[in-house]
XYZ file of C-alpha atoms in Angstrom:
668
model
C 102.096 80.277 3.612
C 98.541 79.633 4.064
C 96.972 79.145 0.712
C 93.550 80.748 1.105
C 92.542 79.901 -2.424
C 93.297 76.205 -1.776
C 91.091 76.344 1.318
C 88.351 77.943 -0.649
C 88.645 75.302 -3.341
C 88.520 72.596 -0.657
C 85.444 74.169 0.977
C 83.768 74.424 -2.370
C 84.432 70.722 -3.025
C 83.096 69.862 0.446
C 80.064 72.063 0.035
C 79.402 70.632 -3.403
C 79.638 67.097 -1.974
C 77.314 68.070 0.844
C 74.860 69.525 -1.577
C 75.020 66.333 -3.635
C 74.431 64.223 -0.488
C 71.575 66.418 0.656
C 70.043 66.156 -2.779
C 70.213 62.385 -2.669
C 68.677 62.377 0.798
C 65.916 64.692 -0.302
C 65.236 62.571 -3.373
C 65.137 59.446 -1.200
C 62.755 61.138 1.235
C 60.516 62.210 -1.609
C 60.415 58.715 -3.060
C 59.897 57.184 0.419
C 57.099 59.647 1.158
C 55.400 58.845 -2.119
C 55.687 55.124 -1.466
C 54.448 55.580 2.114
C 51.496 57.640 0.991
C 50.714 55.043 -1.650
C 50.969 52.217 0.882
C 48.942 54.206 3.405
C 46.306 54.907 0.810
C 46.159 51.286 -0.257
C 45.932 50.203 3.350
C 43.247 52.747 4.026
C 41.224 51.493 1.105
C 41.145 47.998 2.536
C 37.658 48.344 3.985
C 36.910 44.778 4.991
C 33.432 43.692 3.892
C 31.752 40.588 5.260
C 28.283 39.107 4.818
C 25.862 37.073 6.882
C 22.281 35.832 6.625
C 19.665 36.067 9.365
C 16.458 33.992 8.982
C 13.305 35.967 9.766
C 10.930 33.029 9.667
C 9.349 31.250 6.770
C 11.055 32.128 3.491
C 12.121 35.651 4.563
C 15.748 36.445 5.330
C 17.893 39.458 6.109
C 21.169 39.753 4.207
C 23.595 41.733 6.393
C 26.687 43.538 5.034
C 29.366 44.531 7.557
C 32.098 47.091 6.784
C 35.256 47.344 8.920
C 36.639 50.891 8.419
C 40.350 51.542 9.169
C 41.216 54.389 11.497
C 41.478 57.369 11.287
C 39.210 57.266 8.266
C 35.459 57.591 8.124
C 33.019 56.392 5.468
C 30.038 58.398 4.264
C 26.519 57.102 4.826
C 23.986 56.297 2.100
C 22.852 59.927 1.746
C 21.668 60.627 -0.856
C 23.478 63.936 -1.420
C 22.884 66.538 -4.076
C 25.532 67.740 -6.507
C 28.519 69.100 -4.635
C 28.127 66.653 -1.775
C 30.400 63.737 -0.866
C 30.322 60.310 -2.489
C 27.631 58.469 -0.532
C 27.813 54.738 0.074
C 25.732 52.968 -2.554
C 24.518 49.349 -2.264
C 22.647 47.822 -5.194
C 21.284 44.282 -4.991
C 21.149 42.756 -8.450
C 17.928 41.041 -9.604
C 17.951 37.241 -9.505
C 15.284 34.637 -10.196
C 13.617 33.269 -7.095
C 14.497 36.229 -4.875
C 12.249 39.183 -4.085
C 13.718 42.236 -2.361
C 11.424 43.632 0.298
C 11.934 47.388 0.664
C 15.185 49.342 0.388
C 18.578 48.671 1.940
C 18.596 49.649 5.609
C 21.404 51.248 7.626
C 21.589 49.169 10.796
C 24.363 51.391 12.158
C 23.255 54.942 12.878
C 25.639 57.411 11.203
C 27.144 60.371 13.037
C 25.630 63.488 11.484
C 27.258 66.930 11.533
C 27.342 70.105 9.450
C 30.265 70.103 7.021
C 31.313 73.675 5.914
C 33.244 72.405 2.882
C 30.059 70.839 1.432
C 27.745 73.366 3.072
C 25.378 70.599 4.194
C 24.798 68.090 6.960
C 26.780 64.895 6.356
C 26.476 61.443 7.907
C 29.588 59.346 8.491
C 30.559 55.950 9.913
C 33.725 55.300 11.896
C 35.350 51.945 12.567
C 32.366 49.879 11.401
C 29.016 50.049 9.631
C 26.200 47.539 9.075
C 23.656 47.434 6.260
C 20.815 44.983 5.595
C 18.422 43.986 2.846
C 15.308 41.918 3.576
C 14.561 39.306 0.925
C 11.962 36.643 0.252
C 13.331 33.398 -1.151
C 10.918 31.527 -3.411
C 13.301 28.789 -4.566
C 15.306 26.240 -2.554
C 18.601 28.058 -3.193
C 19.753 31.272 -4.847
C 22.923 33.380 -5.140
C 22.409 37.035 -4.254
C 24.916 39.639 -5.482
C 25.334 43.203 -4.298
C 27.375 46.008 -5.909
C 28.882 48.243 -3.209
C 30.498 51.676 -3.766
C 32.056 53.796 -1.016
C 34.628 56.460 -0.218
C 36.642 57.086 2.969
C 38.289 60.261 4.196
C 40.229 61.552 7.184
C 40.556 65.098 8.481
C 43.055 66.037 5.769
C 42.438 63.982 2.672
C 40.084 61.616 0.898
C 40.867 58.399 -0.929
C 39.439 57.775 -4.411
C 36.059 56.007 -4.424
C 36.188 52.211 -4.421
C 33.709 49.467 -5.334
C 33.338 45.704 -4.993
C 30.801 42.953 -5.568
C 29.623 40.815 -2.668
C 28.013 37.406 -3.103
C 25.710 35.681 -0.626
C 24.256 32.195 -1.060
C 20.752 31.826 0.327
C 19.426 28.355 1.122
C 15.840 27.763 2.116
C 15.606 26.546 5.674
C 14.317 22.994 5.640
C 10.761 23.347 6.852
C 9.776 21.451 9.881
C 8.145 18.334 8.569
C 6.567 16.531 11.439
C 4.138 15.224 8.918
C 6.830 13.082 7.353
C 8.331 12.325 10.713
C 4.951 11.358 12.088
C 4.239 9.169 9.060
C 7.669 7.558 9.276
C 7.227 6.647 12.934
C 3.771 5.321 12.168
C 5.238 3.117 9.427
C 8.036 1.928 11.718
C 5.645 1.028 14.543
C 3.337 -0.732 12.097
C 6.290 -2.632 10.606
C 7.384 -3.770 14.065
C 3.891 -5.052 14.817
C 3.803 -6.910 11.494
C 7.219 -8.380 12.285
C 5.955 -9.828 15.540
C 2.747 -10.956 13.825
C 4.786 -12.849 11.226
C 6.316 -14.891 14.045
C 2.854 -16.276 14.824
C 2.248 -17.656 11.347
C 2.348 -21.441 10.815
C 5.365 -21.139 8.496
C 7.570 -19.472 11.095
C 6.428 -20.289 14.606
C 7.390 -24.007 14.580
C 10.891 -23.085 13.426
C 11.721 -21.102 16.568
C 12.469 -24.028 18.912
C 14.027 -26.063 16.094
C 16.411 -23.290 15.082
C 17.361 -22.266 18.622
C 18.037 -25.839 19.703
C 20.254 -26.271 16.644
C 22.496 -23.428 17.799
C 22.545 -24.481 21.449
C 23.566 -28.028 20.593
C 26.344 -26.952 18.266
C 30.060 -27.201 18.957
C 31.651 -24.797 21.431
C 28.970 -24.814 24.093
C 26.118 -22.495 24.912
C 28.198 -19.287 24.753
C 29.295 -19.935 21.192
C 25.769 -20.990 20.324
C 24.396 -17.666 21.547
C 26.942 -15.765 19.469
C 26.009 -17.780 16.372
C 22.309 -17.203 17.097
C 22.949 -13.469 17.273
C 24.692 -13.629 13.875
C 21.750 -15.640 12.583
C 19.398 -12.838 13.592
C 21.711 -10.263 12.019
C 21.713 -12.152 8.714
C 17.901 -12.318 8.743
C 17.786 -8.518 9.137
C 20.285 -8.082 6.305
C 18.396 -10.407 3.947
C 15.209 -8.394 4.362
C 16.754 -4.918 4.406
C 19.767 -4.897 2.068
C 17.942 -5.759 -1.190
C 15.433 -2.918 -0.904
C 18.219 -0.535 0.169
C 20.318 -1.484 -2.868
C 17.395 -0.911 -5.220
C 16.626 2.515 -3.754
C 20.272 3.630 -3.621
C 20.815 2.510 -7.209
C 17.800 4.529 -8.280
C 19.094 7.527 -6.371
C 22.625 7.295 -7.786
C 21.494 6.773 -11.362
C 18.669 9.270 -11.393
C 19.323 11.613 -8.488
C 17.033 12.658 -5.667
C 14.510 14.263 -7.977
C 14.081 11.105 -10.065
C 13.810 8.929 -6.965
C 11.248 11.279 -5.452
C 9.315 11.298 -8.744
C 9.266 7.500 -8.782
C 7.851 7.254 -5.294
C 5.429 10.085 -5.955
C 4.234 8.166 -9.011
C 3.909 5.009 -6.916
C 1.920 6.883 -4.281
C -0.555 8.736 -6.506
C -0.791 7.249 -10.011
C -3.777 5.006 -10.722
C -1.739 2.127 -12.170
C 0.442 1.270 -9.131
C -2.440 1.916 -6.746
C -4.697 -0.499 -8.647
C -1.859 -3.043 -8.760
C -1.251 -2.625 -5.029
C -4.958 -3.155 -4.390
C -4.929 -6.360 -6.437
C -1.758 -7.562 -4.699
C -3.368 -7.033 -1.292
C -6.402 -9.028 -2.375
C -4.136 -11.844 -3.615
C -2.234 -11.811 -0.333
C -5.521 -11.992 1.574
C -6.709 -14.929 -0.537
C -3.428 -16.689 0.236
C -3.934 -16.211 3.949
C -7.513 -17.475 3.652
C -6.102 -20.728 2.277
C -6.940 -20.407 -1.434
C -3.305 -21.084 -2.382
C 0.228 -20.618 -1.069
C 2.814 -18.165 -2.342
C 6.135 -20.011 -2.237
C 9.648 -19.618 -3.525
C 10.852 -22.049 -6.237
C 11.785 -25.396 -4.674
C 15.201 -25.497 -6.378
C 16.159 -22.217 -4.699
C 15.034 -23.426 -1.271
C 16.815 -26.793 -1.657
C 20.047 -25.196 -2.811
C 20.068 -22.782 0.121
C 19.235 -25.575 2.570
C 22.120 -27.701 1.296
C 24.625 -24.920 1.883
C 23.243 -24.355 5.383
C 24.924 -27.617 6.474
C 28.380 -26.079 6.100
C 30.146 -24.716 9.125
C 31.200 -21.142 9.868
C 29.594 -17.855 8.907
C 28.612 -19.172 5.486
C 26.531 -21.920 7.023
C 24.782 -19.487 9.366
C 24.046 -17.143 6.472
C 22.487 -19.896 4.345
C 20.496 -21.132 7.333
C 19.039 -17.616 7.622
C 18.411 -17.552 3.876
C 16.610 -20.892 4.147
C 14.330 -19.500 6.858
C 13.519 -16.457 4.714
C 12.720 -18.620 1.688
C 10.751 -21.298 3.521
C 8.662 -18.776 5.434
C 7.977 -16.695 2.343
C 4.455 -18.080 1.930
C 3.582 -16.416 5.257
C 5.952 -13.443 5.399
C 5.822 -12.540 1.690
C 2.363 -10.961 1.845
C 3.305 -9.119 5.026
C 6.577 -7.852 3.567
C 4.780 -6.778 0.400
C 2.160 -4.949 2.432
C 4.766 -3.114 4.483
C 6.763 -2.076 1.426
C 3.755 -1.003 -0.615
C 2.405 1.183 2.181
C 5.784 2.749 2.925
C 6.342 3.840 -0.692
C 3.909 6.680 0.000
C 6.613 8.275 2.167
C 10.062 9.596 1.361
C 12.560 7.314 -0.400
C 14.253 6.283 2.881
C 10.975 5.129 4.407
C 10.916 1.646 2.807
C 14.456 0.953 4.033
C 13.696 1.988 7.593
C 10.353 0.198 7.732
C 11.871 -3.013 6.376
C 14.676 -2.681 8.922
C 12.080 -2.341 11.686
C 10.130 -5.344 10.379
C 13.180 -7.585 10.084
C 14.513 -6.654 13.531
C 11.157 -7.531 15.101
C 11.013 -10.734 13.055
C 14.566 -11.857 13.946
C 14.540 -10.743 17.582
C 12.801 -13.843 19.023
C 15.409 -16.195 17.530
C 18.179 -14.334 19.317
C 16.319 -13.835 22.590
C 15.245 -17.472 22.829
C 18.842 -18.517 22.215
C 19.985 -16.369 25.129
C 17.123 -17.553 27.368
C 16.307 -21.124 26.234
C 14.211 -21.830 29.310
C 11.537 -19.528 27.857
C 11.001 -22.037 25.037
C 9.304 -24.402 27.478
C 6.578 -21.812 28.058
C 5.704 -21.355 24.378
C 2.354 -22.780 23.242
C 2.476 -25.795 20.974
C 1.907 -25.453 17.273
C -1.643 -26.083 16.144
C -4.723 -24.726 14.448
C -4.400 -21.408 16.239
C -1.510 -20.515 13.921
C -3.771 -20.798 10.882
C -6.277 -18.560 12.663
C -3.565 -15.917 12.915
C -3.109 -16.080 9.143
C -6.834 -15.700 8.551
C -7.062 -12.680 10.865
C -4.178 -11.081 8.979
C -6.043 -11.842 5.740
C -9.084 -9.857 6.864
C -6.834 -6.934 7.806
C -5.170 -7.127 4.364
C -8.571 -6.800 2.688
C -9.451 -3.699 4.713
C -6.089 -2.009 4.151
C -6.044 -2.830 0.443
C -9.030 -0.585 -0.220
C -6.959 2.427 0.857
C -5.020 2.205 -2.425
C -8.185 1.982 -4.479
C -9.457 5.022 -2.567
C -6.325 7.060 -3.370
C -6.690 6.361 -7.088
C -10.399 7.181 -6.904
C -9.754 10.539 -5.230
C -6.811 11.694 -7.360
C -8.638 10.915 -10.614
C -12.152 11.857 -9.393
C -13.781 8.605 -10.508
C -16.414 8.775 -7.777
C -16.418 4.997 -7.286
C -15.397 4.754 -3.655
C -17.040 7.583 -1.745
C -16.831 7.652 2.018
C -20.068 5.775 2.703
C -19.113 2.989 0.244
C -15.683 2.690 1.808
C -17.189 2.539 5.302
C -19.750 -0.079 4.221
C -16.927 -2.325 3.005
C -14.976 -1.933 6.239
C -18.066 -2.603 8.353
C -18.744 -5.847 6.461
C -15.082 -6.979 6.540
C -14.650 -6.470 10.274
C -18.094 -7.926 11.045
C -17.043 -11.086 9.189
C -13.785 -11.091 11.149
C -15.756 -10.970 14.376
C -17.907 -13.868 13.221
C -14.764 -15.841 12.350
C -13.319 -15.258 15.813
C -16.569 -16.571 17.291
C -16.250 -19.731 15.170
C -19.210 -18.935 12.904
C -17.044 -18.966 9.759
C -14.442 -21.596 8.890
C -11.779 -21.794 6.179
C -10.105 -24.756 4.496
C -7.179 -25.214 6.873
C -8.970 -24.376 10.109
C -9.132 -27.027 12.824
C -12.313 -27.933 14.671
C -13.201 -25.452 17.420
C -15.906 -26.991 19.643
C -15.561 -23.992 21.905
C -13.713 -20.663 21.859
C -11.174 -19.499 24.399
C -11.028 -16.312 26.382
C -8.484 -14.791 23.991
C -10.677 -15.250 20.923
C -13.682 -13.924 22.808
C -11.745 -10.805 23.852
C -10.613 -10.247 20.254
C -14.174 -10.715 19.012
C -15.462 -8.132 21.476
C -12.769 -5.678 20.332
C -13.602 -6.252 16.647
C -17.369 -5.857 17.078
C -16.789 -2.723 19.167
C -14.795 -1.330 16.261
C -17.676 -2.145 13.913
C -20.102 -0.289 16.183
C -17.700 2.693 16.139
C -17.753 2.669 12.307
C -21.535 2.542 11.871
C -22.295 6.231 12.762
C -19.859 7.228 10.025
C -22.474 6.139 7.510
C -24.490 9.218 8.585
C -21.568 11.634 8.732
C -19.902 11.008 12.105
C -16.329 12.376 11.773
C -14.605 9.200 13.097
C -11.551 11.289 13.970
C -9.471 8.306 14.980
C -9.620 6.960 11.394
C -9.750 10.242 9.489
C -6.401 9.593 7.809
C -7.545 6.275 6.341
C -11.033 7.248 5.180
C -12.052 9.296 2.134
C -12.874 12.908 3.067
C -16.305 13.707 4.443
C -16.961 15.917 1.416
C -17.340 12.757 -0.708
C -20.274 11.531 1.418
C -23.702 11.993 -0.147
C -25.696 12.198 3.069
C -24.618 13.756 6.364
C -27.140 13.797 9.176
C -28.136 17.318 10.187
C -26.942 18.940 6.974
C -29.000 19.747 3.874
C -28.756 17.170 1.112
C -27.761 19.928 -1.297
C -24.679 21.594 0.179
C -24.133 25.316 -0.091
C -22.458 26.164 -3.378
C -18.703 26.462 -3.207
C -17.748 30.089 -3.173
C -21.055 31.263 -1.708
C -19.405 33.253 1.050
C -16.648 34.481 -1.247
C -19.116 36.542 -3.223
C -18.868 34.307 -6.284
C -21.940 33.756 -8.426
C -22.987 30.426 -9.885
C -21.254 31.362 -13.137
C -18.194 32.792 -11.440
C -17.249 30.271 -8.805
C -13.652 29.477 -7.861
C -11.681 27.439 -10.367
C -11.735 23.658 -9.887
C -14.500 23.917 -7.273
C -16.604 21.538 -9.367
C -14.407 18.622 -8.265
C -12.467 19.956 -5.265
C -14.008 20.829 -1.906
C -12.975 22.083 1.507
C -13.959 20.250 4.701
C -16.469 21.334 7.367
C -18.522 23.458 4.992
C -15.662 25.934 4.495
C -15.474 27.725 1.177
C -12.445 29.064 -0.578
C -10.201 28.664 -3.584
C -8.031 26.081 -5.284
C -5.914 28.435 -7.386
C -3.362 30.723 -5.719
C -3.581 33.644 -8.156
C -7.337 33.723 -7.860
C -7.142 33.563 -4.070
C -4.572 36.379 -3.886
C -6.741 38.620 -6.066
C -9.790 37.992 -3.908
C -7.809 38.470 -0.677
C -6.624 41.866 -1.928
C -10.208 42.767 -2.776
C -11.647 41.910 0.655
C -8.583 42.896 2.680
C -7.909 39.533 4.344
C -4.779 37.410 4.658
C -4.448 34.044 2.915
C -4.416 30.627 4.545
C -2.527 28.427 2.064
C -3.036 24.703 2.535
C -0.593 22.455 0.675
C -2.404 19.146 0.724
C -3.043 15.945 -1.234
C -5.764 13.390 -1.781
C -3.522 10.591 -0.549
C -2.161 12.518 2.441
C -3.171 10.650 5.599
C -1.952 13.377 7.937
C -3.811 16.048 5.953
C -7.123 14.306 6.605
C -6.232 13.859 10.261
C -5.410 17.563 10.646
C -8.713 18.519 9.020
C -10.670 16.113 11.200
C -8.997 16.724 14.550
C -7.704 20.315 14.347
C -9.688 22.203 11.721
C -12.917 20.922 13.262
C -12.283 22.754 16.545
C -14.814 25.641 16.850
C -12.143 28.292 17.470
C -10.152 27.152 14.426
C -13.219 27.061 12.200
C -14.206 30.546 13.311
C -10.804 31.987 12.419
C -10.647 30.211 9.059
C -14.208 31.116 8.118
C -14.188 34.784 9.185
C -10.606 36.058 9.074
C -8.815 34.235 6.264
C -9.183 33.518 2.577
C -8.538 29.788 2.250
C -6.761 28.267 -0.730
C -6.146 24.509 -0.891
C -3.430 23.424 -3.325
C -3.519 19.688 -4.092
C -0.122 18.380 -5.161
C -1.310 14.947 -6.317
C -4.442 15.796 -8.293
C -4.337 14.222 -11.771
C -6.803 16.607 -13.434
C -5.321 17.696 -16.784
C -5.862 21.431 -17.236
C -6.562 23.338 -20.453
C -3.456 24.133 -22.465
C -3.712 27.821 -21.555
C -3.054 26.903 -17.911
C -0.032 24.664 -18.496
C 3.211 25.714 -16.825
C 6.721 25.413 -18.247
C 9.456 24.864 -15.651
C 12.906 26.448 -15.656
C 14.236 23.293 -17.322
C 11.671 23.470 -20.111
C 9.407 20.691 -18.845
C 5.717 21.312 -19.504
C 3.424 20.589 -16.550
C -0.140 19.781 -17.522
C -1.890 18.381 -14.444
C -3.153 20.458 -11.531
C -1.150 18.431 -9.005
C 2.182 18.806 -10.787
C 1.652 22.541 -11.252
C 0.828 22.989 -7.560
C 3.798 20.844 -6.532
C 6.130 22.914 -8.719
C 4.677 26.125 -7.295
C 5.185 24.910 -3.731
C 8.828 24.063 -4.314
C 9.786 27.031 -6.487
C 7.974 29.765 -4.608
C 7.969 28.443 -1.045
C 10.683 25.777 -0.956
C 8.123 23.254 0.329
C 7.619 19.615 -0.608
C 5.835 18.287 2.490
C 2.176 17.653 3.229
C 0.361 18.940 5.082
C 2.003 22.343 5.125
C 0.318 25.624 6.013
C 1.461 29.123 5.016
C -0.052 32.431 6.111
C 0.463 35.192 3.573
C -0.655 38.733 2.857
C -2.300 39.401 -0.539
C 0.905 41.128 -1.707
C 2.970 37.990 -1.046
C 4.375 39.031 2.324
C 4.877 35.998 4.564
C 2.896 36.205 7.797
C 3.561 32.795 9.269
C 4.627 29.254 8.564
C 5.429 26.835 7.252
C 3.538 24.759 9.814
C 3.240 21.022 9.351
C 1.486 18.107 11.004
C 0.751 19.070 14.608
C -2.436 18.021 16.377
C -2.266 20.795 18.980
C -5.454 22.836 18.591
C -4.079 25.563 20.881
C -0.907 25.776 18.822
C -2.880 26.038 15.582
C -5.094 28.780 17.009
C -1.985 30.667 18.105
C -0.499 30.203 14.632
C -3.598 31.735 13.000
C -3.829 34.623 15.473
C -0.136 35.462 15.114
C -0.681 35.656 11.361
C -3.541 38.100 11.835
C -1.415 40.261 14.145
C 1.396 40.320 11.587
C -1.051 41.264 8.837
C -2.484 44.189 10.820
C 0.879 45.753 11.626
């Protein structure tokens, strides 16, 4: 019989098992759904933020924040929304030293705006991506900018909890274009090359050319091997002149860092002690060239090097080169010293590069004559003309030496070597040189010159023409071609066509005799321009009269600064713009004037700056990221950058355009 109750019991067991299975499936689905929702939510919250920096010119930058929003979510805009509205995106840039935030954060991506019934207001949203930007002004070389970002994303059905993160952006000041340093460096290199060739014509070196070259050509292995050895000989000469100065500078840099090295060379370029020593050294070098005495290396050192030069191989070639350097030191030493002393006014790599240029020019003839020995037959014979070369170089040393005395005089305001005194010395020195070339003056080691040749006559004509060019400078002629080497025209007591008592500084700034610009009793602007020498004072006056600022970072010892003032500032269109449309402030970075204690500045490292030059130099680096001269900045009274930095550039049209662009930016 069919047992119905058994069937029912079986069905109940099956149904109970099915219910148990369905329950497990449902529980699994619930857990899976929860995990999926959690994963989906986590994935949705992964809004990818990225940052970038866009330079806007000068020390202004735009920090850009990009948000990649996952679909199908949208992110709310920056609102703001009243109570009951959605969570707007909030971006807060944290304050940091050396960074000024210009205006509020901008939404570069336009949000999609629509009325939202749930919030009963118009809402702006971003889909897929959004861009935000903050404009900043960087007043230090480098700074780390941080931004706190809060946001919330939603889709059509649900919203994720609000999220936040902190973004970090490193801002580095763009290295300003420094053609001033580049121009000075190339000038030093060209001058060093000329001195290198000039050293070849001295009586210590010139006779050694055929002797040395013939030594290599007659050596073992034939002419080909001799040429290779001659090339190595030239290479060793370059190394002997260049490597020692490079080692000294690199050691200074490694032990003290860039700042210490820069401070050392800045001290060498502007402090009175090294400048006076350099002046004395130049005079000693000149006396040596005139025949008063000879500067030589110790004989034991020369003899020891010469003995080792007899050995074969690379060692022998090296010691032969060392012997040349030591033996010729009485002629090349003053030249090398002159090149190095002048180049210390530049950056710390300048002495290495200038000495490399000098040594290459000095060693080049030895190698070239070894490759082309037939040229030796065309060389003039040694004689009295070589001593004449030394004497000519001696006159040039005297003239150049006074540049160092002039720098010390200007930075310390001694008033000993004003422009007319400096010019009088140069006129006398070069007039005597002309007389020497004509045979009217003779020195101890000169040979008899019953007549002069065409070459000496041509040189005499050139020298006397230069003297005639200098003479009008005694009455205020600008002498633009020499403006970088002469004291500024403002130091001259008498300028033809101008009143003997110049207009008081600050006359056209509205200042009274008792309220003139600070430091105007010892600092002056060229071409009769009036202005300021303190930035805070200039900014206050610019705000009062409603004009932009022309900031001139300059120095007493800056050759290119004087050349810019003489050849560019003097143009009528430039003078008109500077005089009528700008408030000028000149900030000297090498002035040694010690200020009252109330004006001292303490740096971030706790160092107290007391002199006007050090304070201005610190201001230039900290606020503008600038350490070059000349450097020109155009700025609104509120600190907004209008143009620059602009460095050494002799284009008058370019400078006029620079000034006019600044005015246009100020008027916007």
